[in-house]
mmCIF file of C-alpha atoms in Angstrom:
data_model
loop_
_atom_site.group_PDB
_atom_site.id
_atom_site.type_symbol
_atom_site.label_atom_id
_atom_site.label_comp_id
_atom_site.label_asym_id
_atom_site.label_seq_id
_atom_site.Cartn_x
_atom_site.Cartn_y
_atom_site.Cartn_z
ATOM 1 C CA MET A 1002 4.793 36.724 -0.504
ATOM 2 C CA LYS A 1003 5.006 33.735 1.822
ATOM 3 C CA SER A 1004 2.146 34.992 3.998
ATOM 4 C CA GLN A 1005 -0.003 35.598 0.911
ATOM 5 C CA VAL A 1006 0.646 32.083 -0.369
ATOM 6 C CA THR A 1007 -0.039 30.581 3.034
ATOM 7 C CA SER A 1008 -3.302 32.428 3.563
ATOM 8 C CA ALA A 1009 -4.500 31.614 0.065
ATOM 9 C CA PHE A 1010 -3.983 27.930 0.588
ATOM 10 C CA VAL A 1011 -5.552 28.031 4.045
ATOM 11 C CA LEU A 1012 -8.672 29.483 2.441
ATOM 12 C CA LEU A 1013 -8.635 26.743 -0.162
ATOM 13 C CA SER A 1014 -8.187 24.089 2.569
ATOM 14 C CA VAL A 1015 -5.903 21.910 0.471
ATOM 15 C CA ALA A 1016 -2.501 20.334 0.936
ATOM 16 C CA THR A 1017 0.286 22.677 -0.103
ATOM 17 C CA THR A 1018 4.000 23.036 -0.509
ATOM 18 C CA LEU A 1019 5.451 26.173 1.077
ATOM 19 C CA ALA A 1020 8.628 28.032 0.228
ATOM 20 C CA ALA A 1021 10.058 27.339 3.695
ATOM 21 C CA GLY A 1022 10.335 23.600 3.011
ATOM 22 C CA GLU A 1023 7.134 22.689 4.806
ATOM 23 C CA ARG A 1024 3.906 21.211 3.538
ATOM 24 C CA ARG A 1025 0.533 21.819 5.103
ATOM 25 C CA LEU A 1026 -2.340 19.380 5.211
ATOM 26 C CA SER A 1027 -5.554 20.273 6.973
ATOM 27 C CA LEU A 1028 -6.805 17.679 9.408
ATOM 28 C CA ASP A 1029 -10.083 17.641 7.471
ATOM 29 C CA ASP A 1030 -8.200 16.762 4.299
ATOM 30 C CA TYR A 1031 -6.144 14.140 6.114
ATOM 31 C CA ARG A 1032 -9.304 12.458 7.335
ATOM 32 C CA ASP A 1033 -10.880 12.572 3.884
ATOM 33 C CA LYS A 1034 -7.851 11.104 2.129
ATOM 34 C CA MET A 1035 -7.151 8.537 4.835
ATOM 35 C CA GLN A 1036 -10.721 7.283 4.547
ATOM 36 C CA GLY A 1037 -10.386 7.222 0.765
ATOM 37 C CA ALA A 1038 -7.267 5.069 1.150
ATOM 38 C CA TRP A 1039 -9.106 2.421 3.148
ATOM 39 C CA ILE A 1040 -12.138 2.484 0.861
ATOM 40 C CA GLY A 1041 -9.818 2.084 -2.133
ATOM 41 C CA GLN A 1042 -8.210 -0.998 -0.634
ATOM 42 C CA MET A 1043 -11.620 -2.471 0.128
ATOM 43 C CA VAL A 1044 -12.892 -1.764 -3.372
ATOM 44 C CA GLY A 1045 -9.828 -3.131 -5.172
ATOM 45 C CA VAL A 1046 -9.553 -6.339 -3.193
ATOM 46 C CA SER A 1047 -13.294 -7.025 -3.373
ATOM 47 C CA TRP A 1048 -13.495 -6.404 -7.099
ATOM 48 C CA GLY A 1049 -10.536 -8.615 -7.874
ATOM 49 C CA ALA A 1050 -11.304 -11.383 -5.366
ATOM 50 C CA PRO A 1051 -13.228 -13.649 -7.779
ATOM 51 C CA THR A 1052 -10.220 -13.662 -10.148
ATOM 52 C CA GLU A 1053 -7.369 -14.307 -7.684
ATOM 53 C CA PHE A 1054 -4.831 -16.790 -9.121
ATOM 54 C CA LYS A 1055 -7.350 -18.065 -11.663
ATOM 55 C CA TRP A 1056 -5.325 -16.540 -14.516
ATOM 56 C CA ASN A 1057 -1.559 -17.011 -14.319
ATOM 57 C CA ASP A 1058 0.775 -16.053 -17.158
ATOM 58 C CA VAL A 1059 -2.239 -15.011 -19.226
ATOM 59 C CA ILE A 1060 -4.226 -11.773 -19.366
ATOM 60 C CA ILE A 1061 -7.700 -12.045 -17.886
ATOM 61 C CA PRO A 1062 -10.192 -11.691 -20.770
ATOM 62 C CA ALA A 1063 -12.208 -8.484 -20.601
ATOM 63 C CA ASP A 1064 -15.475 -10.423 -20.454
ATOM 64 C CA LYS A 1065 -14.233 -12.310 -17.355
ATOM 65 C CA VAL A 1066 -13.737 -9.155 -15.282
ATOM 66 C CA PRO A 1067 -16.465 -9.201 -12.619
ATOM 67 C CA ALA A 1068 -19.128 -6.546 -13.001
ATOM 68 C CA TRP A 1069 -18.786 -4.075 -10.143
ATOM 69 C CA THR A 1070 -21.662 -4.065 -7.667
ATOM 70 C CA SER A 1071 -21.853 -1.781 -4.644
ATOM 71 C CA ASP A 1072 -22.297 -4.677 -2.221
ATOM 72 C CA MET A 1073 -18.937 -6.248 -3.100
ATOM 73 C CA PRO A 1074 -17.002 -4.640 -0.210
ATOM 74 C CA LEU A 1075 -19.748 -5.541 2.240
ATOM 75 C CA ARG A 1076 -19.555 -9.177 1.141
ATOM 76 C CA MET A 1077 -15.821 -9.549 0.645
ATOM 77 C CA ALA A 1078 -13.709 -6.863 2.336
ATOM 78 C CA TYR A 1079 -14.476 -7.238 6.036
ATOM 79 C CA GLY A 1080 -13.205 -10.814 6.040
ATOM 80 C CA ASN A 1081 -10.212 -10.354 3.734
ATOM 81 C CA ASP A 1082 -6.637 -11.109 4.831
ATOM 82 C CA ASP A 1083 -5.302 -8.274 2.655
ATOM 83 C CA LEU A 1084 -6.901 -5.931 5.205
ATOM 84 C CA TYR A 1085 -7.004 -7.620 8.585
ATOM 85 C CA VAL A 1086 -3.332 -8.629 8.627
ATOM 86 C CA GLU A 1087 -2.164 -5.019 8.379
ATOM 87 C CA MET A 1088 -4.609 -4.176 11.153
ATOM 88 C CA THR A 1089 -2.577 -6.489 13.394
ATOM 89 C CA PHE A 1090 0.314 -4.095 12.832
ATOM 90 C CA LEU A 1091 -1.880 -1.073 13.556
ATOM 91 C CA LYS A 1092 -3.002 -2.679 16.812
ATOM 92 C CA SER A 1093 0.624 -3.163 17.877
ATOM 93 C CA LEU A 1094 1.276 0.513 17.142
ATOM 94 C CA GLU A 1095 -1.863 1.552 18.998
ATOM 95 C CA ASP A 1096 -0.984 -0.545 22.057
ATOM 96 C CA TYR A 1097 2.769 0.067 22.274
ATOM 97 C CA GLY A 1098 3.325 3.304 20.374
ATOM 98 C CA LEU A 1099 5.372 4.167 17.325
ATOM 99 C CA ASP A 1100 8.511 2.738 18.935
ATOM 100 C CA VAL A 1101 7.046 -0.743 19.280
ATOM 101 C CA SER A 1102 9.959 -3.159 19.073
ATOM 102 C CA PRO A 1103 10.331 -5.798 16.363
ATOM 103 C CA ARG A 1104 10.206 -8.329 19.193
ATOM 104 C CA GLN A 1105 6.780 -7.133 20.370
ATOM 105 C CA ALA A 1106 5.554 -6.859 16.785
ATOM 106 C CA GLY A 1107 6.691 -10.453 16.309
ATOM 107 C CA ILE A 1108 4.885 -11.615 19.441
ATOM 108 C CA ASP A 1109 1.656 -9.998 18.303
ATOM 109 C CA PHE A 1110 1.958 -11.507 14.826
ATOM 110 C CA ALA A 1111 2.884 -14.927 16.231
ATOM 111 C CA ASN A 1112 -0.203 -14.846 18.439
ATOM 112 C CA SER A 1113 -2.561 -14.118 15.533
ATOM 113 C CA GLU A 1114 -5.109 -16.837 14.874
ATOM 114 C CA TYR A 1115 -6.093 -16.310 11.243
ATOM 115 C CA ALA A 1116 -5.037 -18.532 8.357
ATOM 116 C CA LEU A 1117 -1.918 -17.405 6.499
ATOM 117 C CA TRP A 1118 -0.021 -18.387 3.382
ATOM 118 C CA CYS A 1119 3.357 -17.889 1.705
ATOM 119 C CA ALA A 1120 5.832 -15.552 3.428
ATOM 120 C CA ASN A 1121 3.325 -14.641 6.138
ATOM 121 C CA LEU A 1122 2.904 -18.285 7.103
ATOM 122 C CA ALA A 1123 6.623 -19.008 6.947
ATOM 123 C CA GLY A 1124 7.427 -15.962 9.059
ATOM 124 C CA ARG A 1125 4.788 -16.733 11.667
ATOM 125 C CA LEU A 1126 5.894 -20.356 11.945
ATOM 126 C CA ASN A 1127 9.447 -19.171 12.502
ATOM 127 C CA LEU A 1128 8.306 -16.728 15.176
ATOM 128 C CA ARG A 1129 6.367 -19.488 16.927
ATOM 129 C CA LYS A 1130 9.503 -21.643 16.870
ATOM 130 C CA GLY A 1131 11.383 -18.877 18.646
ATOM 131 C CA ILE A 1132 13.233 -17.527 15.593
ATOM 132 C CA ALA A 1133 13.099 -13.814 16.330
ATOM 133 C CA PRO A 1134 12.790 -10.983 13.824
ATOM 134 C CA PRO A 1135 14.533 -10.085 11.599
ATOM 135 C CA GLU A 1136 15.899 -13.648 11.346
ATOM 136 C CA SER A 1137 12.316 -14.892 10.935
ATOM 137 C CA SER A 1138 12.390 -13.464 7.395
ATOM 138 C CA HIS A 1139 15.941 -14.333 6.427
ATOM 139 C CA PRO A 1140 16.341 -16.629 3.403
ATOM 140 C CA SER A 1141 18.310 -19.074 5.543
ATOM 141 C CA CYS A 1142 15.131 -19.627 7.592
ATOM 142 C CA ASN A 1143 12.365 -18.576 5.202
ATOM 143 C CA ARG A 1144 11.954 -19.965 1.700
ATOM 144 C CA CYS A 1145 9.533 -17.177 0.712
ATOM 145 C CA PRO A 1146 11.479 -13.914 1.236
ATOM 146 C CA ASN A 1147 10.434 -12.401 -2.102
ATOM 147 C CA ASP A 1148 6.748 -13.221 -1.869
ATOM 148 C CA ILE A 1149 4.135 -10.488 -2.097
ATOM 149 C CA ASP A 1150 3.034 -10.514 1.547
ATOM 150 C CA TYR A 1151 4.372 -7.251 2.988
ATOM 151 C CA GLN A 1152 3.597 -5.419 -0.248
ATOM 152 C CA ILE A 1153 -0.047 -6.365 0.333
ATOM 153 C CA GLU A 1154 0.042 -5.235 3.955
ATOM 154 C CA ALA A 1155 2.147 -2.064 3.830
ATOM 155 C CA ASP A 1156 -0.654 0.373 3.000
ATOM 156 C CA TYR A 1157 -1.084 1.284 6.688
ATOM 157 C CA SER A 1158 2.529 2.559 6.850
ATOM 158 C CA GLY A 1159 1.879 5.399 4.415
ATOM 159 C CA ILE A 1160 -1.718 6.002 5.463
ATOM 160 C CA ILE A 1161 -0.527 7.050 8.933
ATOM 161 C CA ALA A 1162 2.513 8.955 7.581
ATOM 162 C CA PRO A 1163 1.317 11.841 5.385
ATOM 163 C CA GLY A 1164 4.364 13.410 3.769
ATOM 164 C CA CYS A 1165 6.660 11.267 5.956
ATOM 165 C CA PRO A 1166 8.153 8.532 3.738
ATOM 166 C CA GLN A 1167 10.958 7.842 6.211
ATOM 167 C CA GLU A 1168 8.379 6.520 8.638
ATOM 168 C CA ALA A 1169 7.065 4.118 5.975
ATOM 169 C CA ILE A 1170 10.654 2.913 5.531
ATOM 170 C CA ARG A 1171 11.151 2.504 9.284
ATOM 171 C CA LEU A 1172 7.887 0.652 9.778
ATOM 172 C CA GLY A 1173 8.845 -1.696 6.978
ATOM 173 C CA ASN A 1174 11.829 -2.760 9.035
ATOM 174 C CA VAL A 1175 9.662 -3.350 12.101
ATOM 175 C CA PHE A 1176 6.780 -5.235 10.500
ATOM 176 C CA GLY A 1177 7.938 -6.199 6.992
ATOM 177 C CA ARG A 1178 10.944 -8.040 8.356
ATOM 178 C CA LEU A 1179 8.679 -10.387 10.282
ATOM 179 C CA MET A 1180 8.070 -12.298 7.042
ATOM 180 C CA ASN A 1181 9.907 -10.687 4.099
ATOM 181 C CA PHE A 1182 13.494 -9.893 3.184
ATOM 182 C CA GLY A 1183 15.177 -7.713 0.571
ATOM 183 C CA ASP A 1184 12.846 -6.955 -2.331
ATOM 184 C CA GLY A 1185 9.943 -8.302 -0.289
ATOM 185 C CA VAL A 1186 10.435 -5.528 2.279
ATOM 186 C CA TRP A 1187 11.432 -2.831 -0.209
ATOM 187 C CA ALA A 1188 8.212 -3.468 -2.123
ATOM 188 C CA GLY A 1189 6.199 -2.548 0.961
ATOM 189 C CA GLN A 1190 8.332 0.528 1.586
ATOM 190 C CA PHE A 1191 7.717 1.539 -2.034
ATOM 191 C CA VAL A 1192 3.956 1.204 -1.555
ATOM 192 C CA GLY A 1193 4.017 2.997 1.798
ATOM 193 C CA ALA A 1194 5.965 5.935 0.371
ATOM 194 C CA MET A 1195 3.466 6.304 -2.469
ATOM 195 C CA TYR A 1196 0.638 6.561 0.047
ATOM 196 C CA ALA A 1197 2.611 9.134 2.051
ATOM 197 C CA GLU A 1198 2.923 11.251 -1.102
ATOM 198 C CA ALA A 1199 -0.665 10.664 -2.244
ATOM 199 C CA TYR A 1200 -1.827 13.139 0.404
ATOM 200 C CA PHE A 1201 -0.224 15.843 -1.730
ATOM 201 C CA THR A 1202 -0.578 14.718 -5.344
ATOM 202 C CA GLY A 1203 -2.483 12.382 -7.625
ATOM 203 C CA ASP A 1204 0.144 12.607 -10.378
ATOM 204 C CA VAL A 1205 1.087 8.986 -11.017
ATOM 205 C CA ASN A 1206 4.656 9.726 -12.053
ATOM 206 C CA LYS A 1207 5.244 11.805 -8.934
ATOM 207 C CA LEU A 1208 3.859 8.950 -6.853
ATOM 208 C CA LEU A 1209 6.174 6.445 -8.535
ATOM 209 C CA ASP A 1210 9.116 8.797 -8.053
ATOM 210 C CA ALA A 1211 8.278 9.034 -4.360
ATOM 211 C CA GLY A 1212 8.166 5.267 -4.084
ATOM 212 C CA LEU A 1213 11.524 4.872 -5.810
ATOM 213 C CA ARG A 1214 13.193 7.419 -3.529
ATOM 214 C CA ALA A 1215 12.291 5.205 -0.558
ATOM 215 C CA ILE A 1216 14.045 2.006 -1.713
ATOM 216 C CA PRO A 1217 17.584 1.095 -2.755
ATOM 217 C CA ALA A 1218 18.186 2.077 -6.380
ATOM 218 C CA GLU A 1219 20.286 -1.081 -6.857
ATOM 219 C CA SER A 1220 17.451 -3.412 -5.895
ATOM 220 C CA ASP A 1221 15.703 -5.684 -8.371
ATOM 221 C CA TYR A 1222 12.415 -4.110 -7.322
ATOM 222 C CA ALA A 1223 13.572 -0.596 -8.205
ATOM 223 C CA GLN A 1224 14.871 -1.875 -11.535
ATOM 224 C CA MET A 1225 11.482 -3.479 -12.170
ATOM 225 C CA VAL A 1226 9.753 -0.131 -11.649
ATOM 226 C CA ARG A 1227 12.205 1.577 -14.015
ATOM 227 C CA ASN A 1228 11.700 -1.181 -16.598
ATOM 228 C CA VAL A 1229 7.905 -0.918 -16.550
ATOM 229 C CA ARG A 1230 8.104 2.856 -16.917
ATOM 230 C CA ALA A 1231 10.459 2.482 -19.877
ATOM 231 C CA TRP A 1232 8.203 -0.105 -21.520
ATOM 232 C CA HIS A 1233 5.249 2.227 -20.981
ATOM 233 C CA ARG A 1234 7.115 4.982 -22.824
ATOM 234 C CA GLU A 1235 7.755 2.560 -25.704
ATOM 235 C CA ASN A 1236 4.082 1.523 -25.901
ATOM 236 C CA PRO A 1237 1.997 4.203 -24.167
ATOM 237 C CA GLY A 1238 -1.226 3.182 -25.880
ATOM 238 C CA ASP A 1239 -1.206 -0.605 -25.386
ATOM 239 C CA TRP A 1240 -0.735 -2.000 -21.900
ATOM 240 C CA THR A 1241 -0.804 -5.589 -23.150
ATOM 241 C CA LYS A 1242 2.545 -5.099 -24.911
ATOM 242 C CA THR A 1243 4.099 -3.981 -21.639
ATOM 243 C CA TRP A 1244 2.424 -6.895 -19.864
ATOM 244 C CA GLU A 1245 4.146 -9.269 -22.318
ATOM 245 C CA LYS A 1246 7.516 -7.741 -21.471
ATOM 246 C CA ILE A 1247 6.774 -8.056 -17.755
ATOM 247 C CA ARG A 1248 5.864 -11.706 -18.151
ATOM 248 C CA ALA A 1249 8.992 -12.447 -20.176
ATOM 249 C CA LYS A 1250 11.221 -10.811 -17.566
ATOM 250 C CA TYR A 1251 9.588 -11.565 -14.216
ATOM 251 C CA SER A 1252 7.444 -14.685 -14.567
ATOM 252 C CA LYS A 1253 9.322 -17.761 -13.424
ATOM 253 C CA GLN A 1254 7.335 -19.818 -15.913
ATOM 254 C CA ALA A 1255 8.574 -17.659 -18.791
ATOM 255 C CA ASN A 1256 12.015 -16.924 -17.327
ATOM 256 C CA PRO A 1257 13.527 -19.858 -15.400
ATOM 257 C CA ALA A 1258 16.491 -17.607 -14.580
ATOM 258 C CA MET A 1259 14.300 -16.081 -11.852
ATOM 259 C CA LYS A 1260 15.677 -18.617 -9.389
ATOM 260 C CA ASP A 1261 14.826 -16.506 -6.331
ATOM 261 C CA SER A 1262 11.163 -16.317 -7.370
ATOM 262 C CA ASN A 1263 8.450 -18.409 -5.749
ATOM 263 C CA GLY A 1264 6.359 -18.270 -8.926
ATOM 264 C CA GLY A 1265 3.123 -16.342 -9.321
ATOM 265 C CA ILE A 1266 3.331 -14.908 -5.807
ATOM 266 C CA ASP A 1267 6.619 -13.106 -6.539
ATOM 267 C CA VAL A 1268 6.703 -9.492 -5.365
ATOM 268 C CA ARG A 1269 8.429 -8.099 -8.459
ATOM 269 C CA LEU A 1270 5.955 -9.758 -10.812
ATOM 270 C CA ASN A 1271 2.925 -8.565 -8.867
ATOM 271 C CA GLY A 1272 4.503 -5.204 -8.119
ATOM 272 C CA ALA A 1273 4.785 -4.737 -11.869
ATOM 273 C CA MET A 1274 1.004 -5.151 -12.074
ATOM 274 C CA ILE A 1275 0.622 -2.242 -9.641
ATOM 275 C CA VAL A 1276 2.888 -0.035 -11.743
ATOM 276 C CA LEU A 1277 1.119 -1.202 -14.912
ATOM 277 C CA GLY A 1278 -2.297 -0.203 -13.555
ATOM 278 C CA LEU A 1279 -1.076 3.159 -12.298
ATOM 279 C CA LEU A 1280 0.637 4.109 -15.554
ATOM 280 C CA TYR A 1281 -1.945 2.915 -18.052
ATOM 281 C CA GLY A 1282 -4.960 3.798 -15.919
ATOM 282 C CA GLU A 1283 -4.049 7.477 -16.294
ATOM 283 C CA GLY A 1284 -5.747 8.394 -13.021
ATOM 284 C CA ASP A 1285 -9.087 6.795 -13.925
ATOM 285 C CA LEU A 1286 -10.064 4.686 -10.921
ATOM 286 C CA ASP A 1287 -11.934 1.900 -12.713
ATOM 287 C CA LYS A 1288 -9.439 1.651 -15.551
ATOM 288 C CA SER A 1289 -6.438 1.566 -13.209
ATOM 289 C CA MET A 1290 -7.846 -1.185 -10.998
ATOM 290 C CA VAL A 1291 -9.099 -3.255 -13.920
ATOM 291 C CA ILE A 1292 -5.734 -3.184 -15.722
ATOM 292 C CA SER A 1293 -3.881 -4.253 -12.573
ATOM 293 C CA MET A 1294 -6.505 -6.973 -12.101
ATOM 294 C CA ARG A 1295 -6.442 -8.201 -15.692
ATOM 295 C CA GLY A 1296 -2.688 -8.665 -15.422
ATOM 296 C CA GLY A 1297 -3.508 -11.799 -13.450
ATOM 297 C CA TRP A 1298 -1.608 -13.684 -10.741
ATOM 298 C CA ASP A 1299 -2.495 -12.122 -7.342
ATOM 299 C CA SER A 1300 -5.234 -10.132 -9.022
ATOM 300 C CA ASP A 1301 -7.085 -8.942 -5.942
ATOM 301 C CA CYS A 1302 -4.067 -7.671 -3.990
ATOM 302 C CA ASN A 1303 -2.686 -5.602 -6.859
ATOM 303 C CA PRO A 1304 -5.864 -3.593 -7.582
ATOM 304 C CA SER A 1305 -6.230 -3.148 -3.823
ATOM 305 C CA ASN A 1306 -2.882 -1.321 -3.668
ATOM 306 C CA VAL A 1307 -3.765 0.659 -6.788
ATOM 307 C CA GLY A 1308 -7.233 1.587 -5.553
ATOM 308 C CA GLY A 1309 -5.952 2.565 -2.131
ATOM 309 C CA ILE A 1310 -3.238 4.865 -3.451
ATOM 310 C CA LEU A 1311 -5.458 6.584 -6.014
ATOM 311 C CA MET A 1312 -8.422 6.979 -3.680
ATOM 312 C CA CYS A 1313 -6.122 8.398 -1.027
ATOM 313 C CA ALA A 1314 -5.094 11.051 -3.541
ATOM 314 C CA ARG A 1315 -8.727 11.635 -4.519
ATOM 315 C CA GLY A 1316 -10.267 11.647 -1.036
ATOM 316 C CA ALA A 1317 -13.427 9.864 0.075
ATOM 317 C CA LYS A 1318 -15.726 12.819 -0.541
ATOM 318 C CA ALA A 1319 -14.818 12.961 -4.233
ATOM 319 C CA LEU A 1320 -15.329 9.253 -4.912
ATOM 320 C CA PRO A 1321 -18.180 8.000 -7.071
ATOM 321 C CA ALA A 1322 -21.051 6.895 -4.854
ATOM 322 C CA LYS A 1323 -20.905 3.351 -6.248
ATOM 323 C CA TYR A 1324 -17.765 2.559 -4.263
ATOM 324 C CA ALA A 1325 -18.990 3.283 -0.739
ATOM 325 C CA ALA A 1326 -22.766 3.129 -1.121
ATOM 326 C CA LYS A 1327 -23.156 -0.058 0.927
ATOM 327 C CA LEU A 1328 -20.243 0.068 3.357
ATOM 328 C CA ASP A 1329 -21.143 -0.628 6.969
ATOM 329 C CA LEU A 1330 -19.034 1.613 9.210
ATOM 330 C CA ASN A 1331 -20.000 -0.467 12.247
ATOM 331 C CA CYS A 1332 -19.090 -3.853 10.761
ATOM 332 C CA LYS A 1333 -15.928 -5.299 12.313
ATOM 333 C CA PHE A 1334 -13.092 -6.637 10.213
ATOM 334 C CA VAL A 1335 -12.689 -10.271 11.219
ATOM 335 C CA PHE A 1336 -9.899 -11.133 13.687
ATOM 336 C CA THR A 1337 -9.650 -7.453 14.702
ATOM 337 C CA GLU A 1338 -11.204 -5.018 17.147
ATOM 338 C CA TYR A 1339 -11.733 -2.505 14.360
ATOM 339 C CA ASN A 1340 -14.752 -1.390 12.459
ATOM 340 C CA GLN A 1341 -14.222 1.461 10.017
ATOM 341 C CA LYS A 1342 -15.014 4.132 12.599
ATOM 342 C CA LEU A 1343 -12.420 2.772 15.022
ATOM 343 C CA LEU A 1344 -9.945 2.191 12.209
ATOM 344 C CA TYR A 1345 -10.210 5.806 11.118
ATOM 345 C CA ALA A 1346 -9.793 7.017 14.692
ATOM 346 C CA VAL A 1347 -6.636 5.016 15.354
ATOM 347 C CA CYS A 1348 -5.107 6.123 12.062
ATOM 348 C CA GLU A 1349 -5.694 9.763 12.940
ATOM 349 C CA LYS A 1350 -4.181 9.244 16.398
ATOM 350 C CA LEU A 1351 -1.091 7.597 14.933
ATOM 351 C CA ALA A 1352 -0.769 10.178 12.137
ATOM 352 C CA ARG A 1353 -0.659 12.977 14.705
ATOM 353 C CA ALA A 1354 2.190 11.187 16.461
ATOM 354 C CA VAL A 1355 4.034 10.447 13.193
ATOM 355 C CA VAL A 1356 3.948 14.082 12.057
ATOM 356 C CA VAL A 1357 5.464 15.214 15.345
ATOM 357 C CA ARG A 1358 8.007 12.386 15.308
ATOM 358 C CA CYS A 1359 9.126 13.527 11.865
ATOM 359 C CA GLY A 1360 9.776 17.082 13.054
ATOM 360 C CA GLY A 1361 6.409 18.531 12.166
ATOM 361 C CA ARG A 1362 3.622 19.925 14.286
ATOM 362 C CA VAL A 1363 -0.132 20.198 14.558
ATOM 363 C CA GLU A 1364 -1.355 23.777 14.704
ATOM 364 C CA LYS A 1365 -4.604 25.708 14.599
ATOM 365 C CA ASP A 1366 -5.348 28.654 12.342
ATOM 366 C CA ALA A 1367 -7.283 31.750 13.353
ATOM 367 C CA ASN A 1368 -10.561 29.903 12.824
ATOM 368 C CA GLY A 1369 -9.586 27.015 15.087
ATOM 369 C CA LYS A 1370 -9.008 24.648 12.161
ATOM 370 C CA GLU A 1371 -6.245 22.084 12.711
ATOM 371 C CA TRP A 1372 -3.389 21.597 10.266
ATOM 372 C CA PHE A 1373 -0.508 19.186 9.934
ATOM 373 C CA VAL A 1374 2.668 21.155 9.199
ATOM 374 C CA ILE A 1375 5.142 18.656 7.772
ATOM 375 C CA PRO A 1376 8.795 19.309 6.902
ATOM 376 C CA ASP A 1377 9.859 18.246 3.423
ATOM 377 C CA GLN A 1378 11.571 14.876 3.733
ATOM 378 C CA VAL A 1379 14.287 13.390 1.562
ATOM 379 C CA PRO A 1380 14.064 9.736 2.544
ATOM 380 C CA VAL A 1381 17.125 7.620 3.230
ATOM 381 C CA PRO A 1382 16.488 4.094 1.925
ATOM 382 C CA ASP A 1383 17.790 0.953 3.543
ATOM 383 C CA ALA A 1384 21.314 -0.050 2.667
ATOM 384 C CA PHE A 1385 21.370 -2.430 -0.275
#
């Protein structure tokens, strides 16, 4: 039976789960989904960019949502910090390998020349003062540990780790701890684990489950995810009612008890907008990104995470033409050495290494087609 199942799925050329506890992902499908993930980030951040922090503690009116135009990524994505900061981390991995040390990661981040804000800025200033990671993110040295920064930048960690959530967790402790602590890091691990699972499913609840398995169940961030899911079950047809509950619980303006929040940049508040868009968008790309955008606050970063995860699951080839019609594969992202072609190549190189690191292998079938064979992973989250 196993050989029949395996051969059937090889013919279909799709990601599969096998009885032996292994999952198979063709290299062609990896490339397609990895490219979809980057396009999704570019689309989400570009679409939401005109609204960023212009609506705080209020829902963005429907008539204020920018009309999508195909040139938005060309105009806004290649110079966006939501993308080029995580490419700093990819460059460290490319140059020094998967075992790059937190010290080297910190040196590379400290030497970056782009403008930064919030936890990123605080962490980089600490690194430049000689405060090494992970102390550079510790609340005793960094007043922004629960800001959104690593959540914004963690997409890479799942994009290069198909079916390998433990690697997204590990990378969070190398790069996320440069600037974030506690929930700020766990948020990025949550996002990374959803990407890792998106290579095998587009089911939103399975993606959320995968994210939760990668972070401490006792954390405030995990409780936020559980709360938003519960509020969605109470009001499955009206996302604004759930948004009101999110605001009442996680907005510092509405809930002064959130003493460890830095306001509208808080990772739990903005993370709730990601979960909101995923749940109420019901797999529809436009609807999911728009809901996460209309939630307000950091309303370009949140649809970027949502778009990236969903378009990873969908794959670039299946995306509506309007999203990628005017992308320039040769245009460099500012402050990086990467255009999209080079970005895709380095992600594939790193993904090959991650699969092997996680106990998997790359093999060819009888037709010479390459496959990732990935052991099922039960991730072990950080200690709370």
